[in-house]
Amino acid sequence: MLSARSLFQEILYHDESFRLFCSIAAGGESQGGWENGRIAALVPLGERAMAPKIARHGADEDKHGRIFLALMRKRGLTPVAVPPETDYTMLLERRGIGLAHDRLRRDEPLTERDIIVYLAHSRVTEQRAAEQMRLLLEHFADHPEIGRAVRMIADDEDKHLAYTHEELLRFAAAGHGPLIRRTLRACALAEIRVHRDVSLAVMAHMRRILGWSRARYALLAAGIHAVYAYELLAGRRRMVTLRMPARRDPLGGPAASAREFA
């Protein structure tokens, strides 16, 4: 039977597919760490109180990248180059979502609007990350090889998502509601398309590595397209609504250590 659990088990138990999966994940997390680090350094004067939280977000992302690399090292595997068509972060930037890397490389303070764009982009992408980690948590929380990593990353992603809700609601209360709504809608539409494209690309690579039949790949591709259609019509609402999180100030304090994975 084709299920999320059986699919991920197949990827997990084959060295080359696991290597590709972890390489893609590590690359995306490390890129997110760099982006948040630069944003923390460039926060405008009026929002400097956010800088430690943004830096904490970046430190968490860097930690996740190290965890995925450590999982590979435990099997004696080394990272592979991330295929461009599977590079979620790069593809989102090409669609104009979030803050451009060229902008972040310049030593010029960001504007308040830039911070809202960053938060809206994070709100949408952290929704996806939190949902994906909850799925892994459901099936692999007690797995002897990856369970600890899944639990730690899932908890962090929930905190990141709560943080974006909290900060965007603060900006909405200050009169930025229309900008936030427009930006969230644009981010969600772009993310849904990029997620579909990346999912299809990753499954194409897994098909080659794992020797899936044409029929099995067609079934997986049909499922990806069905999720895309649902999200385009109705599912994106979960990405654009805001509610005060139960976990208040979730990024207060230092990031948790990941030394046990080194």
PDB file of C-alpha atoms in Angstrom:
ATOM      1  CA  MET A   1       0.000   0.000   0.000  1.00  0.00           C
ATOM      2  CA  LEU A   2       1.300   3.446  -0.929  1.00  0.00           C
ATOM      3  CA  SER A   3       1.323   5.716   2.135  1.00  0.00           C
ATOM      4  CA  ALA A   4       3.419   8.565   3.501  1.00  0.00           C
ATOM      5  CA  ARG A   5       4.975   6.159   6.007  1.00  0.00           C
ATOM      6  CA  SER A   6       5.869   3.469   3.480  1.00  0.00           C
ATOM      7  CA  LEU A   7       7.195   6.051   1.028  1.00  0.00           C
ATOM      8  CA  PHE A   8       9.478   7.657   3.574  1.00  0.00           C
ATOM      9  CA  GLN A   9      10.602   4.271   4.914  1.00  0.00           C
ATOM     10  CA  GLU A  10      11.709   3.341   1.406  1.00  0.00           C
ATOM     11  CA  ILE A  11      13.690   6.583   1.115  1.00  0.00           C
ATOM     12  CA  LEU A  12      15.111   6.207   4.635  1.00  0.00           C
ATOM     13  CA  TYR A  13      16.389   2.654   4.215  1.00  0.00           C
ATOM     14  CA  HIS A  14      18.233   3.245   0.920  1.00  0.00           C
ATOM     15  CA  ASP A  15      21.550   5.052   1.311  1.00  0.00           C
ATOM     16  CA  GLU A  16      21.446   7.019  -1.948  1.00  0.00           C
ATOM     17  CA  SER A  17      17.865   8.228  -1.538  1.00  0.00           C
ATOM     18  CA  PHE A  18      18.508   9.100   2.115  1.00  0.00           C
ATOM     19  CA  ARG A  19      21.653  10.948   1.061  1.00  0.00           C
ATOM     20  CA  LEU A  20      19.748  13.031  -1.483  1.00  0.00           C
ATOM     21  CA  PHE A  21      16.903  13.735   0.948  1.00  0.00           C
ATOM     22  CA  CYS A  22      19.273  14.904   3.706  1.00  0.00           C
ATOM     23  CA  SER A  23      21.396  16.938   1.270  1.00  0.00           C
ATOM     24  CA  ILE A  24      18.335  18.826   0.009  1.00  0.00           C
ATOM     25  CA  ALA A  25      17.095  19.389   3.565  1.00  0.00           C
ATOM     26  CA  ALA A  26      20.507  20.499   4.864  1.00  0.00           C
ATOM     27  CA  GLY A  27      20.963  22.927   1.981  1.00  0.00           C
ATOM     28  CA  GLY A  28      17.594  24.553   2.535  1.00  0.00           C
ATOM     29  CA  GLU A  29      18.068  24.855   6.289  1.00  0.00           C
ATOM     30  CA  SER A  30      21.562  26.321   5.934  1.00  0.00           C
ATOM     31  CA  GLN A  31      20.284  28.856   3.422  1.00  0.00           C
ATOM     32  CA  GLY A  32      17.516  29.821   5.830  1.00  0.00           C
ATOM     33  CA  GLY A  33      20.106  30.257   8.556  1.00  0.00           C
ATOM     34  CA  TRP A  34      22.122  32.656   6.400  1.00  0.00           C
ATOM     35  CA  GLU A  35      19.035  34.657   5.405  1.00  0.00           C
ATOM     36  CA  ASN A  36      17.850  35.092   8.978  1.00  0.00           C
ATOM     37  CA  GLY A  37      21.346  35.995  10.128  1.00  0.00           C
ATOM     38  CA  ARG A  38      21.574  38.766   7.536  1.00  0.00           C
ATOM     39  CA  ILE A  39      18.071  40.040   8.354  1.00  0.00           C
ATOM     40  CA  ALA A  40      18.935  40.147  12.063  1.00  0.00           C
ATOM     41  CA  ALA A  41      22.017  42.232  11.244  1.00  0.00           C
ATOM     42  CA  LEU A  42      20.045  44.662   9.065  1.00  0.00           C
ATOM     43  CA  VAL A  43      16.895  45.159  11.175  1.00  0.00           C
ATOM     44  CA  PRO A  44      15.864  48.851  11.145  1.00  0.00           C
ATOM     45  CA  LEU A  45      16.454  50.876  14.288  1.00  0.00           C
ATOM     46  CA  GLY A  46      12.771  50.960  15.233  1.00  0.00           C
ATOM     47  CA  GLU A  47      12.564  47.150  15.270  1.00  0.00           C
ATOM     48  CA  ARG A  48      15.864  46.275  16.949  1.00  0.00           C
ATOM     49  CA  ALA A  49      13.983  44.360  19.650  1.00  0.00           C
ATOM     50  CA  MET A  50      13.252  41.751  16.958  1.00  0.00           C
ATOM     51  CA  ALA A  51      16.913  41.170  16.121  1.00  0.00           C
ATOM     52  CA  PRO A  52      17.588  38.524  18.822  1.00  0.00           C
ATOM     53  CA  LYS A  53      14.481  36.580  17.775  1.00  0.00           C
ATOM     54  CA  ILE A  54      15.445  36.658  14.100  1.00  0.00           C
ATOM     55  CA  ALA A  55      18.976  35.617  15.028  1.00  0.00           C
ATOM     56  CA  ARG A  56      17.542  32.759  17.110  1.00  0.00           C
ATOM     57  CA  HIS A  57      15.462  31.695  14.102  1.00  0.00           C
ATOM     58  CA  GLY A  58      18.625  31.658  11.984  1.00  0.00           C
ATOM     59  CA  ALA A  59      20.552  29.713  14.630  1.00  0.00           C
ATOM     60  CA  ASP A  60      17.793  27.087  14.691  1.00  0.00           C
ATOM     61  CA  GLU A  61      17.931  26.733  10.900  1.00  0.00           C
ATOM     62  CA  ASP A  62      21.718  26.359  10.989  1.00  0.00           C
ATOM     63  CA  LYS A  63      21.302  23.710  13.686  1.00  0.00           C
ATOM     64  CA  HIS A  64      18.831  21.792  11.511  1.00  0.00           C
ATOM     65  CA  GLY A  65      21.298  21.847   8.633  1.00  0.00           C
ATOM     66  CA  ARG A  66      23.977  20.385  10.914  1.00  0.00           C
ATOM     67  CA  ILE A  67      21.573  17.701  12.114  1.00  0.00           C
ATOM     68  CA  PHE A  68      20.882  16.502   8.580  1.00  0.00           C
ATOM     69  CA  LEU A  69      24.612  16.443   7.845  1.00  0.00           C
ATOM     70  CA  ALA A  70      25.213  14.470  11.062  1.00  0.00           C
ATOM     71  CA  LEU A  71      22.554  11.922  10.099  1.00  0.00           C
ATOM     72  CA  MET A  72      24.458  11.318   6.869  1.00  0.00           C
ATOM     73  CA  ARG A  73      27.815  11.073   8.631  1.00  0.00           C
ATOM     74  CA  LYS A  74      26.445   8.382  10.953  1.00  0.00           C
ATOM     75  CA  ARG A  75      25.942   6.218   7.866  1.00  0.00           C
ATOM     76  CA  GLY A  76      29.298   7.150   6.374  1.00  0.00           C
ATOM     77  CA  LEU A  77      27.609   9.254   3.692  1.00  0.00           C
ATOM     78  CA  THR A  78      28.683  12.621   2.305  1.00  0.00           C
ATOM     79  CA  PRO A  79      26.386  15.321   0.891  1.00  0.00           C
ATOM     80  CA  VAL A  80      25.606  15.500  -2.805  1.00  0.00           C
ATOM     81  CA  ALA A  81      25.014  18.635  -4.865  1.00  0.00           C
ATOM     82  CA  VAL A  82      21.398  19.761  -4.614  1.00  0.00           C
ATOM     83  CA  PRO A  83      19.723  19.557  -8.048  1.00  0.00           C
ATOM     84  CA  PRO A  84      18.558  23.083  -8.978  1.00  0.00           C
ATOM     85  CA  GLU A  85      15.009  21.932  -9.668  1.00  0.00           C
ATOM     86  CA  THR A  86      14.734  20.735  -6.040  1.00  0.00           C
ATOM     87  CA  ASP A  87      16.088  23.948  -4.480  1.00  0.00           C
ATOM     88  CA  TYR A  88      12.942  25.270  -2.767  1.00  0.00           C
ATOM     89  CA  THR A  89      14.590  28.431  -1.401  1.00  0.00           C
ATOM     90  CA  MET A  90      16.153  29.430  -4.707  1.00  0.00           C
ATOM     91  CA  LEU A  91      12.944  28.825  -6.653  1.00  0.00           C
ATOM     92  CA  LEU A  92      10.939  30.965  -4.228  1.00  0.00           C
ATOM     93  CA  GLU A  93      13.455  33.791  -4.583  1.00  0.00           C
ATOM     94  CA  ARG A  94      13.193  33.588  -8.378  1.00  0.00           C
ATOM     95  CA  ARG A  95       9.450  34.163  -8.023  1.00  0.00           C
ATOM     96  CA  GLY A  96      10.149  37.313  -6.040  1.00  0.00           C
ATOM     97  CA  ILE A  97       9.048  35.860  -2.720  1.00  0.00           C
ATOM     98  CA  GLY A  98      10.802  37.089   0.403  1.00  0.00           C
ATOM     99  CA  LEU A  99      13.809  39.380   0.468  1.00  0.00           C
ATOM    100  CA  ALA A 100      16.211  39.035  -2.459  1.00  0.00           C
ATOM    101  CA  HIS A 101      19.669  37.770  -1.613  1.00  0.00           C
ATOM    102  CA  ASP A 102      21.228  40.735  -3.428  1.00  0.00           C
ATOM    103  CA  ARG A 103      19.388  42.993  -0.998  1.00  0.00           C
ATOM    104  CA  LEU A 104      20.584  41.011   2.001  1.00  0.00           C
ATOM    105  CA  ARG A 105      24.205  41.131   0.874  1.00  0.00           C
ATOM    106  CA  ARG A 106      24.214  44.926   0.978  1.00  0.00           C
ATOM    107  CA  ASP A 107      25.041  46.549   4.303  1.00  0.00           C
ATOM    108  CA  GLU A 108      21.982  48.794   4.192  1.00  0.00           C
ATOM    109  CA  PRO A 109      19.359  48.730   6.943  1.00  0.00           C
ATOM    110  CA  LEU A 110      16.079  47.107   6.009  1.00  0.00           C
ATOM    111  CA  THR A 111      12.814  49.016   6.118  1.00  0.00           C
ATOM    112  CA  GLU A 112       9.731  48.263   8.154  1.00  0.00           C
ATOM    113  CA  ARG A 113       8.085  47.050   4.957  1.00  0.00           C
ATOM    114  CA  ASP A 114      11.023  44.671   4.362  1.00  0.00           C
ATOM    115  CA  ILE A 115      10.491  43.166   7.805  1.00  0.00           C
ATOM    116  CA  ILE A 116       6.794  42.623   7.067  1.00  0.00           C
ATOM    117  CA  VAL A 117       7.703  40.934   3.759  1.00  0.00           C
ATOM    118  CA  TYR A 118      10.201  38.716   5.596  1.00  0.00           C
ATOM    119  CA  LEU A 119       7.616  37.762   8.228  1.00  0.00           C
ATOM    120  CA  ALA A 120       4.898  37.011   5.650  1.00  0.00           C
ATOM    121  CA  HIS A 121       7.314  34.832   3.653  1.00  0.00           C
ATOM    122  CA  SER A 122       8.297  33.033   6.867  1.00  0.00           C
ATOM    123  CA  ARG A 123       4.656  32.625   7.916  1.00  0.00           C
ATOM    124  CA  VAL A 124       3.920  30.703   4.723  1.00  0.00           C
ATOM    125  CA  THR A 125       7.096  28.620   4.496  1.00  0.00           C
ATOM    126  CA  GLU A 126       7.084  27.766   8.204  1.00  0.00           C
ATOM    127  CA  GLN A 127       3.505  26.513   7.826  1.00  0.00           C
ATOM    128  CA  ARG A 128       4.776  24.049   5.243  1.00  0.00           C
ATOM    129  CA  ALA A 129       7.804  23.081   7.328  1.00  0.00           C
ATOM    130  CA  ALA A 130       5.746  22.577  10.491  1.00  0.00           C
ATOM    131  CA  GLU A 131       3.212  20.384   8.657  1.00  0.00           C
ATOM    132  CA  GLN A 132       5.907  18.245   7.069  1.00  0.00           C
ATOM    133  CA  MET A 133       7.664  17.745  10.398  1.00  0.00           C
ATOM    134  CA  ARG A 134       4.376  16.863  12.122  1.00  0.00           C
ATOM    135  CA  LEU A 135       3.869  14.153   9.503  1.00  0.00           C
ATOM    136  CA  LEU A 136       7.328  12.746  10.197  1.00  0.00           C
ATOM    137  CA  LEU A 137       6.718  13.080  13.927  1.00  0.00           C
ATOM    138  CA  GLU A 138       3.541  11.033  13.619  1.00  0.00           C
ATOM    139  CA  HIS A 139       5.357   8.117  12.017  1.00  0.00           C
ATOM    140  CA  PHE A 140       8.979   8.357  13.170  1.00  0.00           C
ATOM    141  CA  ALA A 141       9.095  10.069  16.569  1.00  0.00           C
ATOM    142  CA  ASP A 142      10.507   6.896  18.173  1.00  0.00           C
ATOM    143  CA  HIS A 143      12.656   5.734  15.269  1.00  0.00           C
ATOM    144  CA  PRO A 144      16.124   4.764  16.577  1.00  0.00           C
ATOM    145  CA  GLU A 145      18.021   6.543  13.787  1.00  0.00           C
ATOM    146  CA  ILE A 146      16.053   9.721  13.124  1.00  0.00           C
ATOM    147  CA  GLY A 147      13.536   9.993  15.968  1.00  0.00           C
ATOM    148  CA  ARG A 148      15.501  12.437  18.102  1.00  0.00           C
ATOM    149  CA  ALA A 149      16.205  14.684  15.129  1.00  0.00           C
ATOM    150  CA  VAL A 150      12.551  14.655  14.063  1.00  0.00           C
ATOM    151  CA  ARG A 151      11.381  15.588  17.558  1.00  0.00           C
ATOM    152  CA  MET A 152      13.831  18.480  17.908  1.00  0.00           C
ATOM    153  CA  ILE A 153      13.227  19.943  14.450  1.00  0.00           C
ATOM    154  CA  ALA A 154       9.433  19.584  14.728  1.00  0.00           C
ATOM    155  CA  ASP A 155       9.428  21.499  18.013  1.00  0.00           C
ATOM    156  CA  ASP A 156      11.563  24.263  16.501  1.00  0.00           C
ATOM    157  CA  GLU A 157       9.339  24.592  13.430  1.00  0.00           C
ATOM    158  CA  ASP A 158       6.261  24.972  15.618  1.00  0.00           C
ATOM    159  CA  LYS A 159       8.044  27.770  17.511  1.00  0.00           C
ATOM    160  CA  HIS A 160       9.029  29.499  14.260  1.00  0.00           C
ATOM    161  CA  LEU A 161       5.449  29.379  13.005  1.00  0.00           C
ATOM    162  CA  ALA A 162       4.100  30.762  16.296  1.00  0.00           C
ATOM    163  CA  TYR A 163       6.653  33.589  16.167  1.00  0.00           C
ATOM    164  CA  THR A 164       5.533  34.714  12.708  1.00  0.00           C
ATOM    165  CA  HIS A 165       1.875  34.796  13.811  1.00  0.00           C
ATOM    166  CA  GLU A 166       2.742  36.843  16.881  1.00  0.00           C
ATOM    167  CA  GLU A 167       4.881  39.394  15.034  1.00  0.00           C
ATOM    168  CA  LEU A 168       2.517  39.802  12.076  1.00  0.00           C
ATOM    169  CA  LEU A 169      -0.406  40.387  14.424  1.00  0.00           C
ATOM    170  CA  ARG A 170       1.652  43.089  16.136  1.00  0.00           C
ATOM    171  CA  PHE A 171       2.254  44.805  12.794  1.00  0.00           C
ATOM    172  CA  ALA A 172      -1.417  44.385  11.823  1.00  0.00           C
ATOM    173  CA  ALA A 173      -2.450  46.139  15.057  1.00  0.00           C
ATOM    174  CA  ALA A 174      -0.130  49.000  14.092  1.00  0.00           C
ATOM    175  CA  GLY A 175      -2.060  49.559  10.841  1.00  0.00           C
ATOM    176  CA  HIS A 176      -0.242  47.313   8.362  1.00  0.00           C
ATOM    177  CA  GLY A 177      -3.108  44.850   7.841  1.00  0.00           C
ATOM    178  CA  PRO A 178      -3.672  45.509   4.094  1.00  0.00           C
ATOM    179  CA  LEU A 179       0.037  45.067   3.265  1.00  0.00           C
ATOM    180  CA  ILE A 180       0.189  41.894   5.340  1.00  0.00           C
ATOM    181  CA  ARG A 181      -2.878  40.393   3.649  1.00  0.00           C
ATOM    182  CA  ARG A 182      -1.594  41.194   0.139  1.00  0.00           C
ATOM    183  CA  THR A 183       1.853  39.830   0.890  1.00  0.00           C
ATOM    184  CA  LEU A 184       0.556  36.645   2.509  1.00  0.00           C
ATOM    185  CA  ARG A 185      -1.684  35.925  -0.489  1.00  0.00           C
ATOM    186  CA  ALA A 186       1.154  36.432  -2.965  1.00  0.00           C
ATOM    187  CA  CYS A 187       3.542  34.292  -0.894  1.00  0.00           C
ATOM    188  CA  ALA A 188       1.017  31.490  -0.474  1.00  0.00           C
ATOM    189  CA  LEU A 189       0.194  31.278  -4.195  1.00  0.00           C
ATOM    190  CA  ALA A 190       3.868  31.207  -5.144  1.00  0.00           C
ATOM    191  CA  GLU A 191       4.782  28.703  -2.418  1.00  0.00           C
ATOM    192  CA  ILE A 192       2.027  26.297  -3.438  1.00  0.00           C
ATOM    193  CA  ARG A 193       3.330  26.233  -7.018  1.00  0.00           C
ATOM    194  CA  VAL A 194       6.966  25.913  -5.972  1.00  0.00           C
ATOM    195  CA  HIS A 195       6.112  23.125  -3.523  1.00  0.00           C
ATOM    196  CA  ARG A 196       4.360  21.214  -6.317  1.00  0.00           C
ATOM    197  CA  ASP A 197       7.303  21.662  -8.691  1.00  0.00           C
ATOM    198  CA  VAL A 198       9.891  20.691  -6.086  1.00  0.00           C
ATOM    199  CA  SER A 199       7.843  17.669  -4.968  1.00  0.00           C
ATOM    200  CA  LEU A 200       7.611  16.415  -8.554  1.00  0.00           C
ATOM    201  CA  ALA A 201      11.343  16.964  -9.080  1.00  0.00           C
ATOM    202  CA  VAL A 202      12.299  15.153  -5.873  1.00  0.00           C
ATOM    203  CA  MET A 203      10.042  12.212  -6.707  1.00  0.00           C
ATOM    204  CA  ALA A 204      11.580  12.017 -10.201  1.00  0.00           C
ATOM    205  CA  HIS A 205      15.031  11.704  -8.626  1.00  0.00           C
ATOM    206  CA  MET A 206      13.753   9.119  -6.131  1.00  0.00           C
ATOM    207  CA  ARG A 207      12.204   7.135  -8.971  1.00  0.00           C
ATOM    208  CA  ARG A 208      15.603   6.929 -10.659  1.00  0.00           C
ATOM    209  CA  ILE A 209      17.423   5.965  -7.456  1.00  0.00           C
ATOM    210  CA  LEU A 210      14.854   3.473  -6.152  1.00  0.00           C
ATOM    211  CA  GLY A 211      13.798   2.012  -9.490  1.00  0.00           C
ATOM    212  CA  TRP A 212      10.122   2.821  -9.235  1.00  0.00           C
ATOM    213  CA  SER A 213       7.877   1.726 -12.063  1.00  0.00           C
ATOM    214  CA  ARG A 214       6.301   4.261 -14.378  1.00  0.00           C
ATOM    215  CA  ALA A 215       2.892   3.429 -12.920  1.00  0.00           C
ATOM    216  CA  ARG A 216       4.039   4.055  -9.352  1.00  0.00           C
ATOM    217  CA  TYR A 217       5.616   7.382 -10.244  1.00  0.00           C
ATOM    218  CA  ALA A 218       2.457   8.371 -12.151  1.00  0.00           C
ATOM    219  CA  LEU A 219       0.382   7.617  -9.056  1.00  0.00           C
ATOM    220  CA  LEU A 220       2.663   9.735  -6.862  1.00  0.00           C
ATOM    221  CA  ALA A 221       2.648  12.573  -9.398  1.00  0.00           C
ATOM    222  CA  ALA A 222      -1.149  12.456  -9.550  1.00  0.00           C
ATOM    223  CA  GLY A 223      -1.270  12.762  -5.773  1.00  0.00           C
ATOM    224  CA  ILE A 224       1.042  15.791  -5.853  1.00  0.00           C
ATOM    225  CA  HIS A 225      -1.120  17.464  -8.500  1.00  0.00           C
ATOM    226  CA  ALA A 226      -4.256  16.714  -6.464  1.00  0.00           C
ATOM    227  CA  VAL A 227      -2.750  18.367  -3.379  1.00  0.00           C
ATOM    228  CA  TYR A 228      -1.756  21.347  -5.514  1.00  0.00           C
ATOM    229  CA  ALA A 229      -5.298  21.733  -6.867  1.00  0.00           C
ATOM    230  CA  TYR A 230      -6.785  21.531  -3.382  1.00  0.00           C
ATOM    231  CA  GLU A 231      -4.349  24.069  -1.963  1.00  0.00           C
ATOM    232  CA  LEU A 232      -4.895  26.446  -4.861  1.00  0.00           C
ATOM    233  CA  LEU A 233      -8.675  26.356  -4.393  1.00  0.00           C
ATOM    234  CA  ALA A 234      -9.073  26.151  -0.622  1.00  0.00           C
ATOM    235  CA  GLY A 235      -6.064  24.857   1.258  1.00  0.00           C
ATOM    236  CA  ARG A 236      -4.090  28.076   1.077  1.00  0.00           C
ATOM    237  CA  ARG A 237      -6.391  29.653   3.656  1.00  0.00           C
ATOM    238  CA  ARG A 238      -4.413  27.943   6.401  1.00  0.00           C
ATOM    239  CA  MET A 239      -1.327  29.820   5.165  1.00  0.00           C
ATOM    240  CA  VAL A 240      -2.802  33.318   5.189  1.00  0.00           C
ATOM    241  CA  THR A 241      -4.867  33.428   8.372  1.00  0.00           C
ATOM    242  CA  LEU A 242      -3.381  34.810  11.571  1.00  0.00           C
ATOM    243  CA  ARG A 243      -4.213  33.897  15.158  1.00  0.00           C
ATOM    244  CA  MET A 244      -2.447  34.573  18.407  1.00  0.00           C
ATOM    245  CA  PRO A 245      -0.408  31.442  19.236  1.00  0.00           C
ATOM    246  CA  ALA A 246      -0.663  29.537  22.484  1.00  0.00           C
ATOM    247  CA  ARG A 247       3.138  29.662  22.711  1.00  0.00           C
ATOM    248  CA  ARG A 248       3.907  33.308  23.403  1.00  0.00           C
ATOM    249  CA  ASP A 249       7.391  34.716  22.758  1.00  0.00           C
ATOM    250  CA  PRO A 250       8.456  31.310  21.368  1.00  0.00           C
ATOM    251  CA  LEU A 251      11.873  32.532  20.218  1.00  0.00           C
ATOM    252  CA  GLY A 252      12.859  34.193  23.451  1.00  0.00           C
ATOM    253  CA  GLY A 253      16.144  32.848  24.819  1.00  0.00           C
ATOM    254  CA  PRO A 254      19.013  30.963  23.180  1.00  0.00           C
ATOM    255  CA  ALA A 255      18.675  28.187  20.634  1.00  0.00           C
ATOM    256  CA  ALA A 256      18.860  24.627  21.951  1.00  0.00           C
ATOM    257  CA  SER A 257      22.121  22.788  21.346  1.00  0.00           C
ATOM    258  CA  ALA A 258      22.410  19.979  18.800  1.00  0.00           C
ATOM    259  CA  ARG A 259      25.733  18.627  20.038  1.00  0.00           C
ATOM    260  CA  GLU A 260      24.297  15.147  20.448  1.00  0.00           C
ATOM    261  CA  PHE A 261      24.085  14.875  16.652  1.00  0.00           C
ATOM    262  CA  ALA A 262      27.687  15.919  15.954  1.00  0.00           C
TER     263      ALA A 262
END
